[in-house]
mmCIF file of C-alpha atoms in Angstrom:
data_model
loop_
_atom_site.group_PDB
_atom_site.id
_atom_site.type_symbol
_atom_site.label_atom_id
_atom_site.label_comp_id
_atom_site.label_asym_id
_atom_site.label_seq_id
_atom_site.Cartn_x
_atom_site.Cartn_y
_atom_site.Cartn_z
ATOM 1 C CA ASP A 1113 -15.081 -4.212 4.858
ATOM 2 C CA LEU A 1114 -11.666 -3.024 3.706
ATOM 3 C CA THR A 1115 -10.464 -6.432 2.537
ATOM 4 C CA ARG A 1116 -13.536 -6.817 0.338
ATOM 5 C CA ILE A 1117 -12.931 -3.418 -1.272
ATOM 6 C CA LEU A 1118 -9.277 -4.298 -1.798
ATOM 7 C CA GLY A 1119 -10.270 -7.667 -3.224
ATOM 8 C CA HIS A 1120 -12.338 -6.006 -5.934
ATOM 9 C CA LEU A 1121 -9.630 -3.447 -6.620
ATOM 10 C CA VAL A 1122 -6.858 -6.035 -6.921
ATOM 11 C CA ALA A 1123 -9.026 -8.383 -8.979
ATOM 12 C CA ALA A 1124 -9.772 -5.567 -11.421
ATOM 13 C CA HIS A 1125 -6.144 -4.512 -11.862
ATOM 14 C CA LEU A 1126 -4.350 -7.851 -11.508
ATOM 15 C CA PRO A 1127 -6.772 -10.424 -12.966
ATOM 16 C CA LEU A 1128 -4.158 -13.005 -14.006
ATOM 17 C CA CYS A 1129 -2.392 -13.335 -10.652
ATOM 18 C CA ASP A 1130 -2.416 -16.413 -8.447
ATOM 19 C CA HIS A 1131 -5.244 -16.348 -5.879
ATOM 20 C CA MET A 1132 -2.936 -17.142 -2.962
ATOM 21 C CA LEU A 1133 -0.682 -14.261 -3.957
ATOM 22 C CA VAL A 1134 -3.661 -11.925 -4.334
ATOM 23 C CA ASP A 1135 -4.948 -12.860 -0.871
ATOM 24 C CA GLY A 1136 -1.532 -12.106 0.614
ATOM 25 C CA LEU A 1137 -1.398 -8.745 -1.158
ATOM 26 C CA ILE A 1138 -4.870 -7.853 0.048
ATOM 27 C CA ASN A 1139 -4.147 -8.738 3.674
ATOM 28 C CA ALA A 1140 -0.778 -6.956 3.662
ATOM 29 C CA THR A 1141 -2.248 -3.828 2.078
ATOM 30 C CA ALA A 1142 -5.200 -3.707 4.484
ATOM 31 C CA GLN A 1143 -2.867 -4.111 7.461
ATOM 32 C CA LEU A 1144 -0.516 -1.450 6.103
ATOM 33 C CA PHE A 1145 -3.372 1.000 5.544
ATOM 34 C CA GLU A 1146 -4.690 0.512 9.079
ATOM 35 C CA ASP A 1147 -1.227 0.761 10.661
ATOM 36 C CA VAL A 1148 -0.228 3.887 8.734
ATOM 37 C CA SER A 1149 -3.582 5.540 9.394
ATOM 38 C CA HIS A 1150 -3.206 4.931 13.147
ATOM 39 C CA ALA A 1151 0.487 5.690 13.527
ATOM 40 C CA LEU A 1152 0.688 8.738 11.292
ATOM 41 C CA ARG A 1153 -2.362 10.761 12.147
ATOM 42 C CA PRO A 1154 -2.568 14.327 10.893
ATOM 43 C CA THR A 1155 -1.512 17.055 13.338
ATOM 44 C CA PRO A 1156 -1.152 20.809 12.878
ATOM 45 C CA GLY A 1157 2.504 20.204 11.988
ATOM 46 C CA ARG A 1158 1.743 17.471 9.455
ATOM 47 C CA PHE A 1159 -1.741 18.216 8.202
ATOM 48 C CA PHE A 1160 -0.883 16.480 4.912
ATOM 49 C CA CYS A 1161 -0.724 13.021 6.557
ATOM 50 C CA ILE A 1162 -4.168 11.891 5.581
ATOM 51 C CA PHE A 1163 -4.082 8.415 4.073
ATOM 52 C CA THR A 1164 -7.193 7.364 2.190
ATOM 53 C CA LEU A 1165 -8.315 4.564 -0.078
ATOM 54 C CA ARG A 1166 -7.053 6.681 -2.963
ATOM 55 C CA ASP A 1167 -3.518 5.947 -1.737
ATOM 56 C CA VAL A 1168 -4.299 2.234 -1.654
ATOM 57 C CA SER A 1169 -5.724 2.480 -5.149
ATOM 58 C CA ARG A 1170 -2.533 4.150 -6.376
ATOM 59 C CA LEU A 1171 -0.476 1.325 -4.875
ATOM 60 C CA VAL A 1172 -2.521 -1.296 -6.720
ATOM 61 C CA GLN A 1173 -2.500 0.701 -9.965
ATOM 62 C CA ALA A 1174 1.282 1.081 -9.798
ATOM 63 C CA MET A 1175 1.633 -2.676 -9.305
ATOM 64 C CA ALA A 1176 -0.648 -3.264 -12.275
ATOM 65 C CA LEU A 1177 1.869 -1.452 -14.491
ATOM 66 C CA ALA A 1178 4.500 -4.117 -13.811
ATOM 67 C CA PRO A 1179 4.939 -6.941 -16.320
ATOM 68 C CA ILE A 1180 2.730 -9.929 -15.517
ATOM 69 C CA ALA A 1181 5.792 -12.217 -15.534
ATOM 70 C CA LEU A 1182 6.948 -10.481 -12.350
ATOM 71 C CA PHE A 1183 3.961 -11.848 -10.437
ATOM 72 C CA VAL A 1184 5.051 -15.477 -10.935
ATOM 73 C CA ASP A 1185 7.858 -15.001 -8.408
ATOM 74 C CA ASN A 1186 6.467 -14.287 -4.926
ATOM 75 C CA ALA A 1187 9.705 -12.664 -3.736
ATOM 76 C CA ALA A 1188 9.721 -10.229 -6.652
ATOM 77 C CA THR A 1189 6.069 -9.431 -6.037
ATOM 78 C CA ALA A 1190 6.774 -8.762 -2.359
ATOM 79 C CA GLU A 1191 9.662 -6.466 -3.303
ATOM 80 C CA LEU A 1192 7.441 -4.566 -5.733
ATOM 81 C CA TRP A 1193 4.707 -4.248 -3.097
ATOM 82 C CA ALA A 1194 7.214 -2.974 -0.517
ATOM 83 C CA HIS A 1195 8.665 -0.490 -3.004
ATOM 84 C CA GLU A 1196 5.259 0.901 -3.954
ATOM 85 C CA SER A 1197 4.201 1.023 -0.294
ATOM 86 C CA PHE A 1198 7.324 2.944 0.683
ATOM 87 C CA ARG A 1199 6.882 5.285 -2.242
ATOM 88 C CA GLY A 1200 3.260 5.956 -1.351
ATOM 89 C CA CYS A 1201 4.070 6.710 2.293
ATOM 90 C CA PHE A 1202 7.452 8.409 1.983
ATOM 91 C CA ASP A 1203 6.464 10.886 -0.710
ATOM 92 C CA ARG A 1204 4.337 12.882 1.675
ATOM 93 C CA LEU A 1205 6.214 12.507 4.964
ATOM 94 C CA LEU A 1206 8.712 14.706 6.729
ATOM 95 C CA ALA A 1207 12.173 13.286 7.360
ATOM 96 C CA SER A 1208 11.362 12.756 11.039
ATOM 97 C CA ASP A 1209 8.326 10.601 10.179
ATOM 98 C CA ARG A 1210 10.036 8.447 7.556
ATOM 99 C CA LEU A 1211 11.717 6.200 10.106
ATOM 100 C CA GLN A 1212 8.363 5.445 11.727
ATOM 101 C CA CYS A 1213 6.850 4.646 8.332
ATOM 102 C CA SER A 1214 9.741 2.340 7.430
ATOM 103 C CA ARG A 1215 9.104 0.358 10.622
ATOM 104 C CA ILE A 1216 5.456 -0.081 9.662
ATOM 105 C CA VAL A 1217 6.123 -1.232 6.114
#
């Protein structure tokens, strides 16, 4: 189950965070991964659009680099999550696909 995998990943990288916040991050990340994987499938024109758990891992690792004081404020944590999600998706997309990705995130 994807949420279980994410739970272990987030718990390993963000051990001091509030459990309610962690649950929200896990659910949002799992939903994002499923939505991006469905909406942005690889085609001959965009063969590089393969999103894997490695991308999810990078998102969590990037969040783990933030100061722990940032995770006290839920709004700041949501902004950080959105930023890292955009960065993870946008870096590999063509300009025409970026609008679709921004709607998902």
